[in-house]
Amino acid sequence: MRALIVYAHPEPTSFSAAMLRVAREALEGAGHEVEVSDLYAEGFDPTAGRHDFLDVADPDRFHYQSEQAHAAATGTFAPDIVREQERVARADLLLFVFPLWWGGVPAILKGWFDRVLAYGFAYEDGMRYETGFFRGRRGLLGVVTGGTRHRFSSGGSYGAIEQVLWPTQHCMIEYLGLTTFEPFVAYAAPRVDDAQRAAYLDQWRERVLDAAADELSDPDDRTVPLGGMLR
Amino acid sequence: MRALIVYAHPEPTSFSAAMLRVAREALEGAGHEVEVSDLYAEGFDPTAGRHDFLDVADPDRFHYQSEQAHAAATGTFAPDIVREQERVARADLLLFVFPLWWGGVPAILKGWFDRVLAYGFAYEDGMRYETGFFRGRRGLLGVVTGGTRHRFSSGGSYGAIEQVLWPTQHCMIEYLGLTTFEPFVAYAAPRVDDAQRAAYLDQWRERVLDAAADELSDPDDRTVPLGGMLR
């Protein structure tokens, strides 16, 4: 199993960083290969634009998806996007480790979705969800919140965690066709005590190993290669 | 009424750009003042980091909210953040005009939330929702989607639009304490015909004017100035 961990936190002593380390060590310890896209450390640029492309489909009007389709068809994505797409293409398991900011992923990770998971590479018309390009691969979110579990319950002020994570879990990782798992959430990580933080890391290690170890329901299911790899 | 339109699209001929123009003309025509944060045109940097601050609270460990609190208390936000915070502080009405990418705001707009609406400026512990700093001000989302209305219904593949926009509407603009309105959504704007696009713009104009014209339920409700302006 080859795993890609897409990681979005600027501080190496953060709890998100601890989750990254635990995931990497657990997977490597179980004999899996691990790559990390450390978006902050690598200075990933989150802003979608003309600089995503080495060529131009329409110089008069910038329509992002059309330029993405052109780049996928002609192999003209910018180098930083190609690097990330190659990492994605190699991975059987995608982990996303991030702190929840304003109810969603940090901008640097949102930009990774906007730019890397391009039309023609990661999806096309009619190739989404159960027909998604990533069918047969797996995806798991590892989320760190400042707010307590109660605030992310259905009676809590932010709403149920399923509702808050819906665009990330459903509109992003499920959309790709990934086999997904319940998101792991370390609630109030900066506020709980050391014993609870250690317990979170133990639970996270188990969740990561489970995601890597589960048998694919049907290996033949993985028949649709990633779009960009076809060309 | 002073309005700030935070606008996130790279292409001047896009439907999002048309919505920006309509909103600006409608508001100015009704005698309101309008400022625009044109995030793409102004090259807004969406990545949160040490560069957000002119001073350092803790050189050993970068804890974002703590650095934000320190910058709010000492007036040491970086100039691009100060510029945006001053725009926010002047505004009675905040409009957000953006295309829906991966079920959420483009990274450049997510970064505007992450960086500009800082702890100590836009919220503090216990100062959220009904006690939020922006109480008495108003917020409205203007959203452009590629997907059809059906896809954003409760039986549709993306889920109900209320569910998709929950983190943006509830965890972002309602969190601030703004008086909010039902988001305006121009569904499938690139696919519908010109008549439907014109109808969308008419409806949008009306929604913007309504948001600006409604009487405040209680003008005295606006007693909590924005945090950063106090210092």
GROMACS .gro file of C-alpha atoms in nm:
model
  462
    1MET     CA    1   0.000   0.000   0.000
    2ARG     CA    2   0.133   0.343  -0.091
    3ALA     CA    3   0.006   0.635   0.113
    4LEU     CA    4   0.015   1.008   0.051
    5ILE     CA    5  -0.032   1.232   0.352
    6VAL     CA    6  -0.136   1.584   0.257
    7TYR     CA    7  -0.050   1.791   0.559
    8ALA     CA    8  -0.136   2.155   0.623
    9HIS     CA    9   0.001   2.311   0.940
   10PRO     CA   10   0.278   2.570   0.976
   11GLU     CA   11   0.406   2.463   1.320
   12PRO     CA   12   0.618   2.148   1.377
   13THR     CA   13   0.519   2.127   1.744
   14SER     CA   14   0.146   2.142   1.674
   15PHE     CA   15  -0.092   1.856   1.742
   16SER     CA   16  -0.150   1.829   1.368
   17ALA     CA   17   0.224   1.769   1.332
   18ALA     CA   18   0.204   1.496   1.597
   19MET     CA   19  -0.076   1.333   1.395
   20LEU     CA   20   0.140   1.349   1.083
   21ARG     CA   21   0.429   1.178   1.263
   22VAL     CA   22   0.208   0.909   1.415
   23ALA     CA   23   0.049   0.833   1.080
   24ARG     CA   24   0.382   0.811   0.901
   25GLU     CA   25   0.542   0.591   1.166
   26ALA     CA   26   0.241   0.362   1.190
   27LEU     CA   27   0.219   0.313   0.814
   28GLU     CA   28   0.592   0.263   0.767
   29GLY     CA   29   0.599   0.027   1.063
   30ALA     CA   30   0.333  -0.183   0.894
   31GLY     CA   31   0.538  -0.201   0.576
   32HIS     CA   32   0.357   0.060   0.372
   33GLU     CA   33   0.527   0.330   0.166
   34VAL     CA   34   0.459   0.688   0.270
   35GLU     CA   35   0.494   1.018   0.088
   36VAL     CA   36   0.412   1.352   0.249
   37SER     CA   37   0.296   1.670   0.083
   38ASP     CA   38   0.395   1.913   0.356
   39LEU     CA   39   0.220   2.216   0.209
   40TYR     CA   40   0.365   2.475   0.445
   41ALA     CA   41   0.720   2.340   0.443
   42GLU     CA   42   0.714   2.313   0.064
   43GLY     CA   43   0.567   2.661   0.022
   44PHE     CA   44   0.271   2.539  -0.179
   45ASP     CA   45   0.094   2.822  -0.363
   46PRO     CA   46  -0.282   2.796  -0.304
   47THR     CA   47  -0.400   3.052  -0.559
   48ALA     CA   48  -0.548   2.913  -0.881
   49GLY     CA   49  -0.458   3.110  -1.192
   50ARG     CA   50  -0.282   3.130  -1.528
   51HIS     CA   51   0.040   3.027  -1.353
   52ASP     CA   52  -0.111   2.678  -1.315
   53PHE     CA   53  -0.042   2.619  -1.683
   54LEU     CA   54   0.253   2.619  -1.922
   55ASP     CA   55   0.021   2.666  -2.219
   56VAL     CA   56  -0.295   2.863  -2.287
   57ALA     CA   57  -0.620   2.728  -2.430
   58ASP     CA   58  -0.798   3.063  -2.454
   59PRO     CA   59  -0.589   3.380  -2.422
   60ASP     CA   60  -0.897   3.606  -2.418
   61ARG     CA   61  -1.098   3.451  -2.140
   62PHE     CA   62  -0.965   3.259  -1.844
   63HIS     CA   63  -1.205   2.971  -1.778
   64TYR     CA   64  -1.033   2.761  -1.517
   65GLN     CA   65  -1.181   2.419  -1.591
   66SER     CA   66  -1.125   2.460  -1.965
   67GLU     CA   67  -0.760   2.548  -1.906
   68GLN     CA   68  -0.731   2.248  -1.673
   69ALA     CA   69  -0.881   2.018  -1.937
   70HIS     CA   70  -0.637   2.155  -2.194
   71ALA     CA   71  -0.341   2.107  -1.961
   72ALA     CA   72  -0.450   1.751  -1.881
   73ALA     CA   73  -0.481   1.672  -2.252
   74THR     CA   74  -0.148   1.828  -2.348
   75GLY     CA   75   0.062   1.761  -2.037
   76THR     CA   76   0.112   2.129  -1.967
   77PHE     CA   77   0.042   2.168  -1.597
   78ALA     CA   78   0.294   2.381  -1.408
   79PRO     CA   79   0.571   2.185  -1.230
   80ASP     CA   80   0.432   2.225  -0.877
   81ILE     CA   81   0.100   2.079  -0.990
   82VAL     CA   82   0.268   1.795  -1.179
   83ARG     CA   83   0.468   1.705  -0.868
   84GLU     CA   84   0.151   1.683  -0.659
   85GLN     CA   85  -0.045   1.498  -0.927
   86GLU     CA   86   0.232   1.240  -0.953
   87ARG     CA   87   0.218   1.192  -0.577
   88VAL     CA   88  -0.157   1.147  -0.595
   89ALA     CA   89  -0.130   0.905  -0.887
   90ARG     CA   90   0.112   0.684  -0.692
   91ALA     CA   91  -0.106   0.668  -0.381
   92ASP     CA   92  -0.351   0.395  -0.284
   93LEU     CA   93  -0.442   0.577   0.034
   94LEU     CA   94  -0.482   0.954   0.073
   95LEU     CA   95  -0.471   1.103   0.421
   96PHE     CA   96  -0.547   1.468   0.487
   97VAL     CA   97  -0.419   1.605   0.818
   98PHE     CA   98  -0.519   1.960   0.903
   99PRO     CA   99  -0.658   2.194   1.168
  100LEU     CA  100  -1.017   2.311   1.119
  101TRP     CA  101  -1.010   2.686   1.055
  102TRP     CA  102  -1.340   2.870   1.009
  103GLY     CA  103  -1.520   2.539   0.973
  104GLY     CA  104  -1.302   2.415   0.690
  105VAL     CA  105  -0.957   2.332   0.565
  106PRO     CA  106  -0.684   2.600   0.581
  107ALA     CA  107  -0.656   2.802   0.260
  108ILE     CA  108  -0.331   2.630   0.167
  109LEU     CA  109  -0.510   2.293   0.158
  110LYS     CA  110  -0.817   2.433  -0.017
  111GLY     CA  111  -0.581   2.559  -0.284
  112TRP     CA  112  -0.427   2.213  -0.316
  113PHE     CA  113  -0.775   2.083  -0.403
  114ASP     CA  114  -0.850   2.375  -0.634
  115ARG     CA  115  -0.524   2.342  -0.830
  116VAL     CA  116  -0.399   1.982  -0.809
  117LEU     CA  117  -0.726   1.793  -0.840
  118ALA     CA  118  -0.790   1.945  -1.177
  119TYR     CA  119  -1.059   1.875  -1.431
  120GLY     CA  120  -0.919   1.612  -1.666
  121PHE     CA  121  -0.685   1.478  -1.401
  122ALA     CA  122  -0.910   1.405  -1.104
  123TYR     CA  123  -1.262   1.420  -1.250
  124GLU     CA  124  -1.454   1.484  -1.567
  125ASP     CA  125  -1.818   1.528  -1.655
  126GLY     CA  126  -1.998   1.213  -1.543
  127MET     CA  127  -1.687   1.078  -1.366
  128ARG     CA  128  -1.762   1.151  -1.005
  129TYR     CA  129  -1.864   0.966  -0.693
  130GLU     CA  130  -1.939   0.603  -0.785
  131THR     CA  131  -1.779   0.658  -1.127
  132GLY     CA  132  -1.499   0.876  -0.990
  133PHE     CA  133  -1.140   0.845  -1.113
  134PHE     CA  134  -1.018   0.746  -0.766
  135ARG     CA  135  -1.244   0.442  -0.735
  136GLY     CA  136  -1.063   0.165  -0.550
  137ARG     CA  137  -0.835   0.405  -0.366
  138ARG     CA  138  -0.903   0.523  -0.012
  139GLY     CA  139  -0.932   0.854   0.168
  140LEU     CA  140  -0.932   0.953   0.533
  141LEU     CA  141  -0.951   1.293   0.702
  142GLY     CA  142  -0.756   1.359   1.022
  143VAL     CA  143  -0.889   1.682   1.173
  144VAL     CA  144  -0.781   1.889   1.473
  145THR     CA  145  -1.028   2.135   1.623
  146GLY     CA  146  -1.001   2.409   1.882
  147GLY     CA  147  -1.369   2.368   1.972
  148THR     CA  148  -1.502   2.097   2.199
  149ARG     CA  149  -1.693   1.790   2.087
  150HIS     CA  150  -2.008   1.946   2.230
  151ARG     CA  151  -1.980   2.250   2.001
  152PHE     CA  152  -1.966   2.016   1.703
  153SER     CA  153  -2.275   1.818   1.808
  154SER     CA  154  -2.619   1.865   1.658
  155GLY     CA  155  -2.721   2.085   1.952
  156GLY     CA  156  -2.386   2.264   1.962
  157SER     CA  157  -2.316   2.609   1.830
  158TYR     CA  158  -2.120   2.500   1.519
  159GLY     CA  159  -2.355   2.216   1.423
  160ALA     CA  160  -2.284   1.843   1.396
  161ILE     CA  161  -1.934   1.759   1.279
  162GLU     CA  162  -2.087   1.569   0.984
  163GLN     CA  163  -2.254   1.892   0.875
  164VAL     CA  164  -1.941   2.104   0.920
  165LEU     CA  165  -1.724   1.855   0.731
  166TRP     CA  166  -1.982   1.786   0.457
  167PRO     CA  167  -1.813   1.992   0.182
  168THR     CA  168  -1.474   1.837   0.267
  169GLN     CA  169  -1.589   1.478   0.311
  170HIS     CA  170  -1.872   1.464   0.057
  171CYS     CA  171  -1.801   1.735  -0.202
  172MET     CA  172  -1.425   1.676  -0.206
  173ILE     CA  173  -1.303   1.329  -0.109
  174GLU     CA  174  -1.618   1.129  -0.186
  175TYR     CA  175  -1.657   1.322  -0.513
  176LEU     CA  176  -1.328   1.176  -0.630
  177GLY     CA  177  -1.467   0.825  -0.595
  178LEU     CA  178  -1.241   0.734  -0.303
  179THR     CA  179  -1.349   0.468  -0.059
  180THR     CA  180  -1.385   0.685   0.248
  181PHE     CA  181  -1.390   0.636   0.622
  182GLU     CA  182  -1.548   0.830   0.904
  183PRO     CA  183  -1.330   1.137   0.963
  184PHE     CA  184  -1.109   1.123   1.268
  185VAL     CA  185  -1.147   1.434   1.481
  186ALA     CA  186  -0.925   1.535   1.773
  187TYR     CA  187  -1.160   1.775   1.948
  188ALA     CA  188  -1.025   2.069   2.148
  189ALA     CA  189  -0.671   1.934   2.112
  190PRO     CA  190  -0.511   2.250   2.260
  191ARG     CA  191  -0.739   2.239   2.566
  192VAL     CA  192  -0.753   1.875   2.671
  193ASP     CA  193  -0.489   1.724   2.902
  194ASP     CA  194  -0.185   1.523   2.800
  195ALA     CA  195  -0.358   1.191   2.870
  196GLN     CA  196  -0.640   1.280   2.631
  197ARG     CA  197  -0.394   1.396   2.367
  198ALA     CA  198  -0.206   1.066   2.399
  199ALA     CA  199  -0.536   0.881   2.371
  200TYR     CA  200  -0.620   1.077   2.054
  201LEU     CA  201  -0.290   0.974   1.899
  202ASP     CA  202  -0.350   0.608   1.989
  203GLN     CA  203  -0.696   0.621   1.834
  204TRP     CA  204  -0.563   0.797   1.526
  205ARG     CA  205  -0.285   0.536   1.481
  206GLU     CA  206  -0.548   0.262   1.486
  207ARG     CA  207  -0.773   0.445   1.241
  208VAL     CA  208  -0.484   0.498   0.999
  209LEU     CA  209  -0.377   0.133   1.017
  210ASP     CA  210  -0.736   0.018   0.969
  211ALA     CA  211  -0.770   0.239   0.661
  212ALA     CA  212  -0.453   0.089   0.515
  213ALA     CA  213  -0.525  -0.269   0.614
  214ASP     CA  214  -0.884  -0.319   0.509
  215GLU     CA  215  -0.920  -0.552   0.217
  216LEU     CA  216  -1.045  -0.386  -0.096
  217SER     CA  217  -1.397  -0.512  -0.147
  218ASP     CA  218  -1.310  -0.595  -0.506
  219PRO     CA  219  -0.963  -0.534  -0.648
  220ASP     CA  220  -1.106  -0.542  -1.000
  221ASP     CA  221  -1.307  -0.240  -0.905
  222ARG     CA  222  -0.996  -0.030  -0.964
  223THR     CA  223  -1.034  -0.008  -1.338
  224VAL     CA  224  -1.041   0.364  -1.397
  225PRO     CA  225  -0.693   0.516  -1.393
  226LEU     CA  226  -0.650   0.880  -1.304
  227GLY     CA  227  -0.727   1.092  -1.604
  228GLY     CA  228  -0.398   1.272  -1.632
  229MET     CA  229  -0.206   0.946  -1.627
  230LEU     CA  230  -0.374   0.834  -1.947
  231ARG     CA  231  -0.222   1.103  -2.161
  232MET     CA  232  -2.491   5.237   0.438
  233ARG     CA  233  -2.133   5.143   0.360
  234ALA     CA  234  -2.079   4.813   0.183
  235LEU     CA  235  -1.769   4.603   0.133
  236ILE     CA  236  -1.777   4.349  -0.148
  237VAL     CA  237  -1.518   4.076  -0.106
  238TYR     CA  238  -1.478   3.931  -0.452
  239ALA     CA  239  -1.282   3.622  -0.555
  240HIS     CA  240  -1.267   3.545  -0.925
  241PRO     CA  241  -0.969   3.576  -1.159
  242GLU     CA  242  -1.162   3.651  -1.480
  243PRO     CA  243  -1.325   3.990  -1.555
  244THR     CA  244  -1.571   3.836  -1.803
  245SER     CA  245  -1.694   3.570  -1.559
  246PHE     CA  246  -2.047   3.559  -1.423
  247SER     CA  247  -1.904   3.629  -1.079
  248ALA     CA  248  -1.760   3.950  -1.221
  249ALA     CA  249  -2.103   4.039  -1.361
  250MET     CA  250  -2.247   3.988  -1.012
  251LEU     CA  251  -1.982   4.215  -0.866
  252ARG     CA  252  -2.066   4.490  -1.118
  253VAL     CA  253  -2.441   4.458  -1.062
  254ALA     CA  254  -2.400   4.473  -0.686
  255ARG     CA  255  -2.176   4.776  -0.702
  256GLU     CA  256  -2.398   4.967  -0.946
  257ALA     CA  257  -2.714   4.882  -0.755
  258LEU     CA  258  -2.571   4.995  -0.422
  259GLU     CA  259  -2.414   5.312  -0.558
  260GLY     CA  260  -2.735   5.389  -0.747
  261ALA     CA  261  -2.924   5.368  -0.419
  262GLY     CA  262  -2.683   5.613  -0.257
  263HIS     CA  263  -2.471   5.367  -0.061
  264GLU     CA  264  -2.091   5.375  -0.047
  265VAL     CA  265  -1.913   5.073  -0.188
  266GLU     CA  266  -1.562   4.937  -0.141
  267VAL     CA  267  -1.436   4.625  -0.316
  268SER     CA  268  -1.171   4.382  -0.202
  269ASP     CA  269  -1.084   4.233  -0.539
  270LEU     CA  270  -0.868   3.951  -0.406
  271TYR     CA  271  -0.730   3.835  -0.741
  272ALA     CA  272  -0.667   4.182  -0.882
  273GLU     CA  273  -0.499   4.290  -0.560
  274GLY     CA  274  -0.288   3.974  -0.540
  275PHE     CA  275  -0.413   3.885  -0.195
  276ASP     CA  276  -0.193   3.623  -0.025
  277PRO     CA  277  -0.414   3.348   0.123
  278THR     CA  278  -0.151   3.165   0.328
  279ALA     CA  279  -0.158   3.223   0.703
  280GLY     CA  280   0.185   3.245   0.862
  281ARG     CA  281   0.448   3.447   1.046
  282HIS     CA  282   0.432   3.705   0.767
  283ASP     CA  283   0.088   3.805   0.902
  284PHE     CA  284   0.260   3.985   1.186
  285LEU     CA  285   0.516   4.263   1.235
  286ASP     CA  286   0.594   4.139   1.583
  287VAL     CA  287   0.628   3.799   1.749
  288ALA     CA  288   0.453   3.683   2.065
  289ASP     CA  289   0.630   3.346   2.088
  290PRO     CA  290   0.941   3.293   1.876
  291ASP     CA  291   0.965   2.923   1.970
  292ARG     CA  292   0.620   2.803   1.882
  293PHE     CA  293   0.390   2.946   1.618
  294HIS     CA  294   0.037   2.935   1.759
  295TYR     CA  295  -0.171   3.127   1.510
  296GLN     CA  296  -0.452   3.253   1.733
  297SER     CA  297  -0.207   3.362   2.003
  298GLU     CA  298  -0.006   3.560   1.748
  299GLN     CA  299  -0.330   3.711   1.617
  300ALA     CA  300  -0.434   3.811   1.970
  301HIS     CA  301  -0.094   3.971   2.024
  302ALA     CA  302  -0.110   4.160   1.695
  303ALA     CA  303  -0.462   4.285   1.774
  304ALA     CA  304  -0.348   4.405   2.116
  305THR     CA  305  -0.033   4.576   1.989
  306GLY     CA  306  -0.142   4.693   1.642
  307THR     CA  307   0.114   4.479   1.465
  308PHE     CA  308  -0.076   4.308   1.186
  309ALA     CA  309   0.100   4.312   0.848
  310PRO     CA  310  -0.006   4.594   0.613
  311ASP     CA  311  -0.219   4.377   0.381
  312ILE     CA  312  -0.420   4.254   0.678
  313VAL     CA  313  -0.456   4.604   0.822
  314ARG     CA  314  -0.587   4.729   0.487
  315GLU     CA  315  -0.854   4.457   0.481
  316GLN     CA  316  -0.944   4.498   0.848
  317GLU     CA  317  -0.994   4.871   0.794
  318ARG     CA  318  -1.226   4.795   0.503
  319VAL     CA  319  -1.420   4.553   0.720
  320ALA     CA  320  -1.438   4.800   1.008
  321ARG     CA  321  -1.587   5.066   0.778
  322ALA     CA  322  -1.856   4.839   0.637
  323ASP     CA  323  -2.216   4.806   0.752
  324LEU     CA  324  -2.284   4.541   0.488
  325LEU     CA  325  -2.046   4.266   0.380
  326LEU     CA  326  -2.107   4.091   0.048
  327PHE     CA  327  -1.907   3.787  -0.059
  328VAL     CA  328  -1.914   3.712  -0.433
  329PHE     CA  329  -1.743   3.392  -0.543
  330PRO     CA  330  -1.767   3.076  -0.750
  331LEU     CA  331  -1.822   2.752  -0.559
  332TRP     CA  332  -1.510   2.537  -0.605
  333TRP     CA  333  -1.503   2.193  -0.446
  334GLY     CA  334  -1.810   2.277  -0.243
  335GLY     CA  335  -1.657   2.586  -0.087
  336VAL     CA  336  -1.499   2.925  -0.137
  337PRO     CA  337  -1.186   2.951  -0.356
  338ALA     CA  338  -0.863   2.925  -0.156
  339ILE     CA  339  -0.794   3.298  -0.199
  340LEU     CA  340  -1.119   3.380  -0.016
  341LYS     CA  341  -1.067   3.112   0.248
  342GLY     CA  342  -0.733   3.273   0.315
  343TRP     CA  343  -0.901   3.610   0.354
  344PHE     CA  344  -1.111   3.461   0.633
  345ASP     CA  345  -0.814   3.280   0.790
  346ARG     CA  346  -0.592   3.590   0.794
  347VAL     CA  347  -0.810   3.903   0.805
  348LEU     CA  348  -1.082   3.791   1.044
  349ALA     CA  349  -0.830   3.733   1.315
  350TYR     CA  350  -0.877   3.644   1.677
  351GLY     CA  351  -0.887   3.970   1.868
  352PHE     CA  352  -1.011   4.161   1.566
  353ALA     CA  353  -1.318   3.966   1.454
  354TYR     CA  354  -1.392   3.735   1.746
  355GLU     CA  355  -1.274   3.634   2.089
  356ASP     CA  356  -1.364   3.362   2.334
  357GLY     CA  357  -1.731   3.403   2.413
  358MET     CA  358  -1.777   3.670   2.143
  359ARG     CA  359  -1.942   3.476   1.862
  360TYR     CA  360  -2.282   3.438   1.705
  361GLU     CA  361  -2.535   3.636   1.912
  362THR     CA  362  -2.250   3.805   2.100
  363GLY     CA  363  -2.029   3.838   1.790
  364PHE     CA  364  -1.828   4.153   1.719
  365PHE     CA  365  -2.021   4.217   1.395
  366ARG     CA  366  -2.361   4.234   1.561
  367GLY     CA  367  -2.575   4.496   1.388
  368ARG     CA  368  -2.388   4.465   1.060
  369ARG     CA  369  -2.511   4.251   0.772
  370GLY     CA  370  -2.371   3.973   0.556
  371LEU     CA  371  -2.485   3.818   0.227
  372LEU     CA  372  -2.328   3.547   0.010
  373GLY     CA  373  -2.352   3.568  -0.370
  374VAL     CA  374  -2.252   3.229  -0.508
  375VAL     CA  375  -2.200   3.101  -0.863
  376THR     CA  376  -2.208   2.726  -0.923
  377GLY     CA  377  -2.126   2.507  -1.220
  378GLY     CA  378  -2.368   2.241  -1.099
  379THR     CA  379  -2.742   2.257  -1.149
  380ARG     CA  380  -2.998   2.339  -0.883
  381HIS     CA  381  -3.098   1.973  -0.884
  382ARG     CA  382  -2.750   1.859  -0.786
  383PHE     CA  383  -2.765   2.095  -0.487
  384SER     CA  384  -3.103   1.965  -0.368
  385SER     CA  385  -3.150   1.721  -0.081
  386GLY     CA  386  -3.180   1.432  -0.328
  387GLY     CA  387  -2.902   1.562  -0.551
  388SER     CA  388  -2.550   1.431  -0.566
  389TYR     CA  389  -2.386   1.723  -0.382
  390GLY     CA  390  -2.653   1.755  -0.111
  391ALA     CA  391  -2.880   2.047  -0.030
  392ILE     CA  392  -2.723   2.387  -0.089
  393GLU     CA  393  -2.784   2.469   0.280
  394GLN     CA  394  -2.569   2.170   0.372
  395VAL     CA  395  -2.294   2.257   0.123
  396LEU     CA  396  -2.282   2.621   0.234
  397TRP     CA  397  -2.314   2.545   0.608
  398PRO     CA  398  -1.947   2.608   0.696
  399THR     CA  399  -1.948   2.932   0.496
  400GLN     CA  400  -2.286   3.063   0.610
  401HIS     CA  401  -2.297   2.928   0.965
  402CYS     CA  402  -1.935   2.877   1.072
  403MET     CA  403  -1.806   3.190   0.901
  404ILE     CA  404  -2.054   3.474   0.848
  405GLU     CA  405  -2.305   3.387   1.121
  406TYR     CA  406  -2.018   3.320   1.362
  407LEU     CA  407  -1.916   3.684   1.329
  408GLY     CA  408  -2.253   3.794   1.460
  409LEU     CA  409  -2.364   3.944   1.130
  410THR     CA  410  -2.731   3.969   1.050
  411THR     CA  411  -2.744   3.728   0.758
  412PHE     CA  412  -2.969   3.660   0.465
  413GLU     CA  413  -3.042   3.349   0.263
  414PRO     CA  414  -2.747   3.301   0.027
  415PHE     CA  415  -2.809   3.396  -0.334
  416VAL     CA  416  -2.706   3.117  -0.569
  417ALA     CA  417  -2.677   3.142  -0.948
  418TYR     CA  418  -2.696   2.773  -1.034
  419ALA     CA  419  -2.519   2.636  -1.341
  420ALA     CA  420  -2.438   2.991  -1.454
  421PRO     CA  421  -2.209   2.872  -1.739
  422ARG     CA  422  -2.475   2.633  -1.874
  423VAL     CA  423  -2.801   2.826  -1.861
  424ASP     CA  424  -2.908   3.055  -2.145
  425ASP     CA  425  -2.866   3.431  -2.164
  426ALA     CA  426  -3.223   3.495  -2.051
  427GLN     CA  427  -3.167   3.293  -1.734
  428ARG     CA  428  -2.837   3.468  -1.670
  429ALA     CA  429  -3.009   3.805  -1.705
  430ALA     CA  430  -3.281   3.687  -1.469
  431TYR     CA  431  -3.017   3.582  -1.216
  432LEU     CA  432  -2.865   3.929  -1.228
  433ASP     CA  433  -3.205   4.093  -1.178
  434GLN     CA  434  -3.276   3.869  -0.880
  435TRP     CA  435  -2.930   3.936  -0.739
  436ARG     CA  436  -2.973   4.314  -0.773
  437GLU     CA  437  -3.295   4.291  -0.578
  438ARG     CA  438  -3.141   4.075  -0.307
  439VAL     CA  439  -2.850   4.316  -0.267
  440LEU     CA  440  -3.077   4.618  -0.242
  441ASP     CA  441  -3.300   4.440   0.008
  442ALA     CA  442  -2.999   4.353   0.222
  443ALA     CA  443  -2.891   4.717   0.221
  444ALA     CA  444  -3.237   4.865   0.267
  445ASP     CA  445  -3.385   4.659   0.547
  446GLU     CA  446  -3.427   4.853   0.864
  447LEU     CA  447  -3.205   4.733   1.144
  448SER     CA  448  -3.432   4.569   1.396
  449ASP     CA  449  -3.267   4.773   1.668
  450PRO     CA  450  -2.993   5.024   1.588
  451ASP     CA  451  -2.885   5.020   1.954
  452ASP     CA  452  -2.801   4.656   1.907
  453ARG     CA  453  -2.478   4.768   1.748
  454THR     CA  454  -2.290   4.828   2.066
  455VAL     CA  455  -1.989   4.604   2.023
  456PRO     CA  456  -1.723   4.761   1.804
  457LEU     CA  457  -1.481   4.539   1.618
  458GLY     CA  458  -1.210   4.422   1.852
  459GLY     CA  459  -0.913   4.555   1.663
  460MET     CA  460  -1.065   4.901   1.646
  461LEU     CA  461  -1.064   4.932   2.022
  462ARG     CA  462  -0.692   4.929   2.054
   0.00000   0.00000   0.00000
